[in-house]
Amino acid sequence: ILMTYILKFSQNFLFFSTIFIVYSTAAVATDEILRSRILYLLKTGKEAISFDLYQKRYKEQNCHDTDLLEQMSLILIEKGFRSDIPECELLSIYGAGISANEKMLDILKLSLTSKHPECQLIGLNFLSRLHHDEADALLMRAMNSDYLAIRLEAALHMAEQKTP
């Protein structure tokens, strides 16, 4: 009788532990699918639906996903920088500079080739504050700008940093 009881208990334990593992894996997979969907909608220009899905996810889990928020921010800043509207480009450069994120270095680098001098100037100022190996080379590249004010600003930042 004892052996039968132990056998049934172990079978039940294995059954329920398998069910638990399957459901916990499904929950993780569902969360990854939702994250991917949020990012996809954001990239395809459906920002409102993407933000609504994130709000729904936040209410269900009652905590923010900082990695997902960072990815969403990076996508929005990059989309704004690629916009034809000068104000969006300018705000994206501000966002990239204020974030001080290594992933935003490319946007600051591209801001030096912008056709708008104010975008070049703001990108230059943020690049001069970065402590990155590539920042010095980018300051040198700013010396090739078509605008005198940009070249003077680059020279000022290089002089302040005592760049050889």
CSV table of C-alpha atoms in Angstrom, one decimal:
chain,number,residue,atom,x,y,z
A,1,ILE,CA,0.0,0.0,0.0
A,2,LEU,CA,2.8,2.4,0.9
A,3,MET,CA,4.5,1.7,-2.4
A,4,THR,CA,1.4,2.3,-4.4
A,5,TYR,CA,0.9,5.6,-2.5
A,6,ILE,CA,4.5,6.7,-3.2
A,7,LEU,CA,4.1,5.7,-6.9
A,8,LYS,CA,0.9,7.7,-7.3
A,9,PHE,CA,2.4,10.7,-5.4
A,10,SER,CA,5.5,10.7,-7.7
A,11,GLN,CA,3.3,10.5,-10.8
A,12,ASN,CA,1.2,13.4,-9.6
A,13,PHE,CA,4.3,15.4,-8.7
A,14,LEU,CA,5.8,14.8,-12.2
A,15,PHE,CA,2.5,15.6,-13.9
A,16,PHE,CA,2.1,18.9,-12.1
A,17,SER,CA,5.7,19.9,-12.3
A,18,THR,CA,5.5,19.3,-16.1
A,19,ILE,CA,2.4,21.4,-16.3
A,20,PHE,CA,4.1,24.2,-14.3
A,21,ILE,CA,7.1,24.2,-16.6
A,22,VAL,CA,5.0,24.3,-19.7
A,23,TYR,CA,2.9,27.2,-18.4
A,24,SER,CA,5.9,29.2,-17.2
A,25,THR,CA,7.7,28.7,-20.5
A,26,ALA,CA,4.5,29.7,-22.3
A,27,ALA,CA,4.3,32.9,-20.2
A,28,VAL,CA,7.9,33.8,-21.0
A,29,ALA,CA,7.3,33.2,-24.7
A,30,THR,CA,4.1,35.2,-24.6
A,31,ASP,CA,5.9,38.1,-23.0
A,32,GLU,CA,8.7,37.9,-25.6
A,33,ILE,CA,6.0,37.9,-28.4
A,34,LEU,CA,4.4,41.0,-26.8
A,35,ARG,CA,7.7,42.8,-26.6
A,36,SER,CA,8.5,42.0,-30.2
A,37,ARG,CA,5.0,43.2,-31.3
A,38,ILE,CA,5.4,46.5,-29.4
A,39,LEU,CA,8.8,47.1,-31.0
A,40,TYR,CA,7.5,46.1,-34.5
A,41,LEU,CA,4.5,48.4,-34.2
A,42,LEU,CA,6.7,51.2,-33.1
A,43,LYS,CA,9.0,50.7,-36.1
A,44,THR,CA,6.1,50.6,-38.6
A,45,GLY,CA,4.8,53.9,-37.4
A,46,LYS,CA,1.9,52.7,-35.3
A,47,GLU,CA,3.1,54.4,-32.1
A,48,ALA,CA,-0.3,54.8,-30.5
A,49,ILE,CA,-1.1,51.1,-30.7
A,50,SER,CA,2.4,50.3,-29.4
A,51,PHE,CA,2.1,52.6,-26.4
A,52,ASP,CA,-1.4,51.1,-25.6
A,53,LEU,CA,0.1,47.6,-25.7
A,54,TYR,CA,2.9,48.7,-23.4
A,55,GLN,CA,0.4,50.3,-21.0
A,56,LYS,CA,-1.6,47.0,-21.0
A,57,ARG,CA,1.6,45.1,-20.3
A,58,TYR,CA,2.5,47.5,-17.5
A,59,LYS,CA,-0.9,47.1,-15.8
A,60,GLU,CA,-0.7,43.3,-16.0
A,61,GLN,CA,2.8,43.1,-14.5
A,62,ASN,CA,2.6,46.2,-12.4
A,63,CYS,CA,6.2,47.1,-13.2
A,64,HIS,CA,8.1,48.8,-16.0
A,65,ASP,CA,10.4,46.9,-18.3
A,66,THR,CA,13.4,49.2,-18.5
A,67,ASP,CA,15.1,47.3,-21.4
A,68,LEU,CA,11.9,47.5,-23.5
A,69,LEU,CA,11.6,51.3,-22.7
A,70,GLU,CA,15.2,51.8,-23.7
A,71,GLN,CA,14.6,50.0,-27.0
A,72,MET,CA,11.5,52.0,-27.6
A,73,SER,CA,13.3,55.3,-26.9
A,74,LEU,CA,16.1,54.4,-29.2
A,75,ILE,CA,13.7,53.6,-32.0
A,76,LEU,CA,11.8,56.9,-31.5
A,77,ILE,CA,15.0,59.0,-31.5
A,78,GLU,CA,16.3,57.3,-34.6
A,79,LYS,CA,12.9,57.8,-36.4
A,80,GLY,CA,12.9,61.4,-35.4
A,81,PHE,CA,16.4,61.9,-36.7
A,82,ARG,CA,15.6,60.4,-40.1
A,83,SER,CA,12.6,62.7,-40.4
A,84,ASP,CA,12.5,65.4,-43.0
A,85,ILE,CA,11.2,67.9,-40.5
A,86,PRO,CA,14.1,70.0,-39.1
A,87,GLU,CA,12.5,70.3,-35.7
A,88,CYS,CA,12.2,66.5,-35.3
A,89,GLU,CA,15.8,66.1,-36.3
A,90,LEU,CA,16.8,68.8,-33.8
A,91,LEU,CA,14.8,67.2,-30.9
A,92,SER,CA,16.2,63.8,-31.7
A,93,ILE,CA,19.7,65.2,-31.5
A,94,TYR,CA,18.8,66.7,-28.1
A,95,GLY,CA,17.4,63.3,-27.0
A,96,ALA,CA,20.5,61.4,-28.2
A,97,GLY,CA,22.8,63.9,-26.4
A,98,ILE,CA,20.9,64.0,-23.2
A,99,SER,CA,20.6,60.3,-23.0
A,100,ALA,CA,24.4,59.9,-23.1
A,101,ASN,CA,23.8,56.4,-24.4
A,102,GLU,CA,26.6,54.7,-26.3
A,103,LYS,CA,24.0,53.5,-28.8
A,104,MET,CA,23.2,57.1,-29.7
A,105,LEU,CA,26.8,57.9,-30.8
A,106,ASP,CA,25.8,57.1,-34.4
A,107,ILE,CA,23.1,59.8,-34.4
A,108,LEU,CA,25.4,62.4,-32.9
A,109,LYS,CA,28.0,61.4,-35.5
A,110,LEU,CA,25.5,61.8,-38.4
A,111,SER,CA,24.4,65.1,-36.9
A,112,LEU,CA,27.7,66.6,-38.0
A,113,THR,CA,26.8,66.0,-41.7
A,114,SER,CA,23.3,67.5,-41.3
A,115,LYS,CA,22.3,70.2,-43.8
A,116,HIS,CA,21.1,72.3,-40.9
A,117,PRO,CA,23.9,74.3,-39.1
A,118,GLU,CA,22.0,74.3,-35.8
A,119,CYS,CA,21.8,70.5,-35.8
A,120,GLN,CA,25.5,70.3,-36.5
A,121,LEU,CA,26.2,72.8,-33.6
A,122,ILE,CA,24.1,70.9,-31.1
A,123,GLY,CA,25.6,67.5,-32.1
A,124,LEU,CA,29.1,69.0,-31.8
A,125,ASN,CA,28.4,70.3,-28.3
A,126,PHE,CA,27.1,66.9,-27.2
A,127,LEU,CA,30.0,65.1,-28.8
A,128,SER,CA,32.5,67.4,-27.0
A,129,ARG,CA,31.0,66.3,-23.7
A,130,LEU,CA,31.4,62.6,-24.4
A,131,HIS,CA,34.4,60.8,-23.0
A,132,HIS,CA,34.7,58.4,-25.9
A,133,ASP,CA,37.7,57.5,-28.1
A,134,GLU,CA,35.8,58.4,-31.2
A,135,ALA,CA,34.7,61.8,-30.0
A,136,ASP,CA,38.1,63.4,-30.7
A,137,ALA,CA,38.1,62.1,-34.3
A,138,LEU,CA,34.6,63.5,-34.7
A,139,LEU,CA,35.7,66.9,-33.5
A,140,MET,CA,38.4,66.8,-36.1
A,141,ARG,CA,35.8,65.9,-38.7
A,142,ALA,CA,33.7,68.9,-37.7
A,143,MET,CA,36.6,71.1,-38.8
A,144,ASN,CA,35.5,70.2,-42.4
A,145,SER,CA,32.1,71.8,-42.0
A,146,ASP,CA,30.8,74.2,-44.6
A,147,TYR,CA,29.9,76.6,-41.8
A,148,LEU,CA,32.5,78.8,-40.2
A,149,ALA,CA,30.6,78.9,-36.8
A,150,ILE,CA,30.8,75.1,-36.7
A,151,ARG,CA,34.5,75.0,-37.4
A,152,LEU,CA,35.2,77.7,-34.8
A,153,GLU,CA,33.1,75.8,-32.2
A,154,ALA,CA,35.0,72.6,-33.0
A,155,ALA,CA,38.3,74.4,-32.6
A,156,LEU,CA,37.2,75.8,-29.3
A,157,HIS,CA,36.2,72.4,-27.9
A,158,MET,CA,39.5,70.9,-29.1
A,159,ALA,CA,41.4,73.7,-27.5
A,160,GLU,CA,39.5,73.2,-24.2
A,161,GLN,CA,40.4,69.5,-24.3
A,162,LYS,CA,44.0,70.3,-25.2
A,163,THR,CA,43.7,68.0,-28.3
A,164,PRO,CA,47.1,67.9,-30.1
